XYZ file of C-alpha atoms in Angstrom:
413
model
C 11.091 -26.021 -8.555
C 9.962 -25.361 -5.007
C 13.606 -25.540 -3.944
C 14.570 -22.899 -6.481
C 11.788 -20.651 -5.226
C 12.723 -20.977 -1.568
C 16.417 -20.528 -2.272
C 16.354 -17.546 -4.618
C 13.074 -15.735 -4.104
C 12.643 -15.689 -0.349
C 13.911 -12.081 0.009
C 10.963 -10.890 -2.090
C 8.364 -12.295 0.277
C 8.908 -9.648 2.947
C 7.168 -7.138 0.668
C 4.856 -9.284 -1.458
C 2.447 -10.541 1.193
C -1.301 -10.212 1.867
C -2.496 -7.064 3.542
C -2.417 -6.913 7.330
C -4.231 -4.635 9.747
C -3.394 -1.012 9.079
C -3.401 1.623 11.781
C -1.864 4.952 10.875
C 1.155 6.058 12.894
C -0.672 9.333 13.577
C -3.378 7.435 15.458
C -0.789 5.306 17.303
C 1.019 8.468 18.386
C -2.231 10.099 19.480
C -3.394 7.155 21.590
C 0.093 6.783 23.080
C 0.223 10.372 24.324
C -3.400 10.379 25.504
C -3.556 7.180 27.528
C -1.193 4.315 26.706
C 1.906 5.848 28.305
C 0.137 5.655 31.681
C -0.443 1.868 31.472
C 1.864 -0.742 33.076
C 4.637 -1.301 30.534
C 7.771 -3.377 30.099
C 10.496 -3.693 27.476
C 11.574 -6.673 25.355
C 13.895 -7.840 28.155
C 11.152 -7.866 30.782
C 12.229 -4.674 32.525
C 9.578 -2.411 34.031
C 8.989 0.895 32.220
C 7.467 3.973 33.806
C 6.820 7.047 31.664
C 7.227 10.258 33.630
C 6.705 12.546 30.632
C 5.791 11.654 27.024
C 7.715 14.703 25.817
C 6.836 17.048 22.964
C 4.903 15.574 20.038
C 7.068 16.159 16.967
C 5.025 16.744 13.787
C 8.128 17.178 11.648
C 10.998 14.868 10.629
C 12.798 12.902 13.318
C 11.562 10.979 16.383
C 7.867 11.202 17.221
C 8.275 12.493 20.789
C 11.160 14.678 21.918
C 12.660 15.145 25.396
C 10.635 12.406 27.070
C 11.471 11.144 30.572
C 11.174 7.451 31.482
C 12.530 5.023 34.031
C 13.535 1.442 33.206
C 13.729 -0.682 36.360
C 13.973 2.595 38.261
C 16.851 4.058 36.209
C 16.038 7.474 34.714
C 16.488 8.131 30.975
C 15.831 11.411 29.143
C 15.549 11.453 25.365
C 13.255 10.746 22.412
C 10.602 8.093 21.726
C 9.780 6.575 18.334
C 6.396 4.950 17.576
C 5.952 2.253 14.888
C 3.353 -0.342 13.953
C 6.026 -3.054 13.496
C 9.456 -3.415 15.072
C 10.901 -3.927 11.578
C 9.722 -0.441 10.576
C 12.771 0.931 12.412
C 14.952 -0.541 9.660
C 12.404 -0.111 6.872
C 12.490 3.632 7.572
C 16.322 3.514 7.814
C 16.431 5.045 11.296
C 19.553 2.982 12.052
C 21.400 5.212 9.570
C 19.962 8.530 10.765
C 21.829 10.385 13.500
C 18.649 12.276 14.430
C 17.523 9.066 16.169
C 20.684 8.681 18.260
C 18.948 10.326 21.218
C 16.088 7.786 21.262
C 15.514 5.994 24.553
C 12.454 3.856 23.662
C 10.921 2.157 20.614
C 7.162 1.544 20.991
C 5.564 -1.043 18.654
C 2.076 -2.527 18.259
C 2.737 -5.806 16.473
C 4.326 -8.581 18.528
C 7.996 -8.395 17.470
C 8.871 -11.935 18.569
C 12.612 -12.395 18.245
C 13.057 -9.418 15.900
C 12.631 -6.710 18.517
C 16.189 -5.369 18.422
C 16.542 -1.769 17.230
C 19.937 -0.093 17.019
C 20.728 3.571 16.489
C 23.295 5.027 14.117
C 25.832 5.280 16.961
C 25.358 1.578 17.828
C 23.149 1.869 20.919
C 20.491 -0.815 21.424
C 17.043 0.601 22.177
C 14.592 -0.975 24.612
C 11.481 -2.029 22.686
C 8.053 -1.767 24.276
C 5.298 -3.892 22.737
C 1.684 -2.789 23.275
C -1.141 -5.045 21.975
C -3.146 -3.438 19.187
C -6.357 -4.144 21.107
C -5.325 -1.383 23.501
C -5.521 1.043 20.578
C -8.904 -0.245 19.413
C -10.257 0.111 22.950
C -9.595 3.859 22.913
C -11.960 5.910 20.808
C -10.349 9.182 19.848
C -12.461 12.286 20.559
C -13.703 14.442 17.744
C -15.952 13.739 14.804
C -16.090 14.710 11.183
C -16.967 18.338 10.702
C -19.773 18.725 8.213
C -19.836 21.795 6.006
C -20.595 22.838 2.481
C -17.140 22.912 1.000
C -15.692 25.674 -1.084
C -15.269 23.544 -4.188
C -12.121 25.232 -5.444
C -10.063 24.774 -2.261
C -11.713 21.404 -1.523
C -10.761 19.870 -4.863
C -7.343 21.516 -4.812
C -6.536 19.791 -1.518
C -7.887 16.416 -2.672
C -6.018 16.750 -5.975
C -2.738 17.266 -4.099
C -3.414 14.377 -1.719
C -4.235 12.172 -4.698
C -0.923 12.939 -6.342
C 0.872 12.312 -3.051
C -0.723 8.864 -2.967
C 0.238 8.146 -6.578
C 3.817 9.309 -6.011
C 4.179 7.000 -3.018
C 3.503 4.097 -5.367
C 6.102 5.449 -7.794
C 8.594 5.784 -4.947
C 7.942 2.204 -3.837
C 8.672 0.808 -7.306
C 11.693 3.060 -7.794
C 13.299 2.275 -4.440
C 12.811 -1.475 -4.916
C 14.072 -1.596 -8.496
C 17.338 -3.271 -7.485
C 15.573 -5.864 -5.313
C 12.658 -6.974 -7.473
C 12.537 -7.708 -11.219
C 10.265 -5.199 -12.933
C 8.052 -7.900 -14.360
C 7.519 -9.471 -10.937
C 6.342 -6.120 -9.555
C 4.067 -5.754 -12.574
C 2.594 -9.243 -12.172
C 2.083 -8.593 -8.467
C -0.116 -5.630 -9.397
C -1.911 -7.613 -12.101
C -2.677 -10.489 -9.733
C -3.816 -8.123 -7.001
C -5.943 -5.968 -9.306
C -7.586 -8.898 -11.059
C -8.886 -10.180 -7.736
C -11.507 -7.450 -7.993
C -13.078 -6.778 -4.606
C -13.632 -10.101 -2.881
C -10.696 -12.190 -4.088
C -7.918 -9.610 -3.933
C -6.099 -11.195 -1.009
C -6.627 -14.655 -2.489
C -4.966 -13.558 -5.721
C -2.019 -12.236 -3.690
C -1.773 -15.617 -1.951
C -1.694 -17.292 -5.350
C 0.989 -14.858 -6.510
C 3.138 -15.804 -3.512
C 2.821 -19.514 -4.240
C 4.054 -19.276 -7.814
C 7.779 -20.098 -8.396
C 8.789 -16.659 -9.632
C 12.525 -17.326 -9.352
C 12.205 -20.204 -11.793
C 9.966 -18.047 -14.011
C 12.492 -15.184 -14.084
C 15.395 -17.579 -14.740
C 13.379 -19.220 -17.552
C 13.591 -22.647 -15.925
C 9.926 -23.505 -16.494
C 8.242 -25.044 -19.483
C 5.861 -22.262 -20.471
C 3.185 -24.852 -21.247
C 3.145 -25.665 -17.516
C 2.272 -22.123 -16.404
C -1.507 -22.395 -16.627
C -1.735 -25.923 -15.116
C 0.626 -24.842 -12.342
C -1.475 -21.781 -11.498
C -4.618 -23.914 -11.452
C -2.998 -26.442 -9.137
C -1.661 -23.735 -6.777
C -5.108 -22.139 -6.793
C -6.674 -25.459 -5.753
C -8.624 -26.023 -8.989
C -7.308 -29.552 -9.542
C -7.993 -32.878 -7.860
C -4.386 -33.030 -6.677
C -4.682 -30.170 -4.214
C -6.165 -31.203 -0.879
C -3.874 -29.081 1.242
C -5.453 -27.637 4.374
C -3.977 -24.292 3.247
C -6.007 -24.431 0.064
C -7.168 -20.979 -1.038
C -10.822 -20.351 -0.193
C -12.135 -18.439 -3.191
C -15.233 -16.248 -2.955
C -18.019 -16.807 -5.470
C -21.198 -15.847 -3.625
C -20.854 -12.082 -4.174
C -18.994 -12.322 -7.470
C -20.423 -12.270 -10.982
C -19.230 -15.051 -13.328
C -17.173 -12.498 -15.264
C -15.067 -12.023 -12.125
C -14.639 -15.698 -11.219
C -11.004 -16.447 -10.322
C -10.685 -19.229 -12.936
C -11.235 -16.634 -15.663
C -8.756 -14.165 -14.226
C -6.135 -16.897 -13.790
C -6.649 -17.997 -17.401
C -6.007 -14.410 -18.562
C -2.887 -14.077 -16.392
C -1.566 -17.464 -17.538
C -2.030 -16.469 -21.171
C -0.189 -13.191 -20.572
C 2.688 -14.972 -18.815
C 2.844 -17.602 -21.571
C 3.035 -15.034 -24.382
C 5.728 -12.958 -22.645
C 7.700 -15.737 -20.982
C 11.082 -15.017 -22.562
C 10.712 -11.246 -22.825
C 10.251 -8.349 -20.430
C 6.596 -7.354 -20.402
C 7.477 -4.119 -18.587
C 10.044 -3.089 -21.184
C 7.670 -3.902 -24.051
C 4.950 -1.695 -22.542
C 7.362 1.128 -21.715
C 9.013 1.261 -25.145
C 5.671 1.133 -26.950
C 4.245 4.007 -24.880
C 7.419 6.039 -25.299
C 7.739 5.514 -29.057
C 4.050 6.092 -29.801
C 3.706 8.926 -27.255
C 0.485 7.497 -25.858
C -0.652 5.223 -23.042
C -2.883 3.287 -25.457
C -0.352 0.404 -25.889
C -0.907 -0.555 -22.230
C -4.447 -1.675 -23.040
C -3.440 -3.205 -26.358
C -0.741 -5.355 -24.744
C -2.340 -6.323 -21.426
C -5.998 -6.479 -22.418
C -5.923 -7.528 -26.050
C -9.479 -8.411 -27.025
C -8.217 -11.590 -28.687
C -7.348 -12.874 -25.218
C -10.155 -14.648 -23.402
C -11.295 -13.745 -19.881
C -9.797 -10.226 -19.839
C -11.024 -7.951 -17.018
C -13.725 -5.407 -17.815
C -12.992 -1.759 -18.674
C -13.311 -0.526 -15.081
C -10.814 -3.039 -13.679
C -8.518 -2.427 -16.643
C -8.409 1.267 -15.798
C -7.793 0.526 -12.113
C -4.860 -1.765 -12.976
C -3.373 0.798 -15.352
C -3.609 3.639 -12.837
C -2.719 1.760 -9.655
C 0.099 -0.417 -10.979
C 1.203 0.122 -14.568
C 1.618 3.904 -14.651
C 3.450 4.190 -11.293
C 5.782 1.424 -12.500
C 6.323 3.159 -15.862
C 7.136 6.430 -14.105
C 9.686 4.640 -11.901
C 11.282 3.197 -15.059
C 11.339 6.671 -16.621
C 13.124 8.001 -13.532
C 15.635 5.159 -13.626
C 16.276 5.662 -17.347
C 16.462 9.446 -16.864
C 14.215 9.838 -19.896
C 12.933 13.198 -21.064
C 9.918 14.909 -19.552
C 7.701 13.972 -22.515
C 7.105 10.542 -20.969
C 6.430 12.109 -17.586
C 3.926 14.509 -19.158
C 2.243 11.616 -20.949
C 1.692 9.789 -17.646
C 0.635 12.976 -15.844
C -1.974 13.889 -18.454
C -3.488 10.407 -18.412
C -3.696 10.325 -14.606
C -5.264 13.776 -14.337
C -7.826 13.149 -17.073
C -8.843 9.635 -15.941
C -12.510 9.297 -15.029
C -13.848 6.185 -13.333
C -17.042 4.585 -14.708
C -18.368 4.280 -11.154
C -17.570 6.295 -8.034
C -16.290 4.258 -5.054
C -18.882 4.085 -2.281
C -16.572 5.622 0.323
C -15.728 8.454 -2.089
C -19.367 9.161 -2.902
C -20.286 9.288 0.799
C -17.345 11.594 1.500
C -18.459 14.044 -1.214
C -22.109 13.827 -0.115
C -21.081 14.722 3.410
C -19.423 17.898 2.190
C -22.225 19.086 -0.054
C -20.768 18.021 -3.411
C -23.474 17.160 -5.926
C -23.501 13.596 -7.237
C -23.752 15.122 -10.707
C -20.425 16.898 -10.279
C -18.097 15.403 -12.890
C -15.118 15.660 -10.511
C -16.652 12.916 -8.381
C -15.494 10.505 -11.076
C -11.963 11.911 -11.223
C -9.535 9.122 -10.339
C -6.887 11.405 -8.862
C -9.476 13.223 -6.705
C -10.797 9.825 -5.556
C -7.245 8.903 -4.559
C -7.156 12.077 -2.471
C -10.380 11.069 -0.724
C -8.997 7.584 -0.035
C -5.836 9.129 1.402
C -7.846 11.340 3.757
C -10.101 8.429 4.719
C -7.195 6.056 5.417
C -5.138 8.501 7.456
C -7.838 10.462 9.290
C -11.473 9.309 8.974
C -10.834 5.639 9.742
C -8.165 6.368 12.335
C -10.007 8.749 14.660
C -7.794 11.582 13.449
C -10.460 14.142 12.649
C -8.798 16.757 14.840
C -5.850 16.756 12.433
C -7.782 16.181 9.199
C -7.005 18.906 6.632
C -10.558 18.658 5.238
C -12.122 19.031 8.687
C -9.899 22.033 9.352
C -11.025 23.819 6.196
C -13.315 26.807 6.787
C -13.015 26.087 10.508
C -15.023 29.171 11.464
C -17.999 27.917 9.403
C -18.193 24.286 10.442
C -20.558 22.596 12.822
C -20.038 19.449 14.840
C -22.364 16.484 14.451
């Protein structure tokens, strides 16, 4: 079974892996142009790099810095510079197929590329790759701080609403673009495993997901009665698992209702019941035929199943995984707009039982009352998370669209 997994499912692992450090490209670009370009640098072949000019920062499509001037071992080059977190992002973003990147002279990355540093342009040129340790980014604190002001609620919520939809649509795009690479049900189970990890065991549930022999599951080569015992063994809940890589589950800050054994039992039951059928297709057809999202709860969180997640986690799973996946299926099937409208109405009307801490603090900072019902809006909360991820936590306040609102009325703190 392990052989089947390694042979047939390895290509999936490049996407389905635990979260790694995230630094927005905007922050990487900012720190590069402010200070990093002036540090001693070398490329992946050990040649000395000297940056004479970082060029013009490009805030539109195409390379990040235009018309830069550098020397490599004393030889002058004039052209564009592209900044990425990983060397593999060059291919993930399909720059090797885009002629706009043919004038690039340097690829700057912040994760050690090892032997995968090579980046080629559309015209076949090999780019020098410059690796800069991420610690150099952490060491530089970007100037600027959040601008505190009493927001105009109409424009404030309008912006957050748009950013929330942008975030949702990125998830849809991910599922849609990977539809030919990953079975729908595997993408669905990935979201179910991840979401059922709640707060403290999310990455552990992803690790468990990666250990399961999904190729054998998809090819129906397993005995479905082995699914639950196999998950328990891979999770380290049996006496047979003494591997040093055993998953270290968190219990100390977790209520019994969220214990991983209970979540795994629910997932195993779901996988058992739908072993020889497509869970995704069942959910999609039920929602489409009944013109409601209600079947999602009925199928995934049937009250007759033991150990189902609570209402809050159910809603999170539906909004973060199930609905983006259903919309990607609708796009692939070219179904009518009625299904799209169904998903849209559910997303826009969804209210969370509890406001995320980071969202509540964000609203407090901008004078939004805690009694304001929009604080519980899921799509608005997604907008806040988008702003926080790309600006607040990345030292990007000078570019933050919220901080730039009502600029003549704000005060620094």
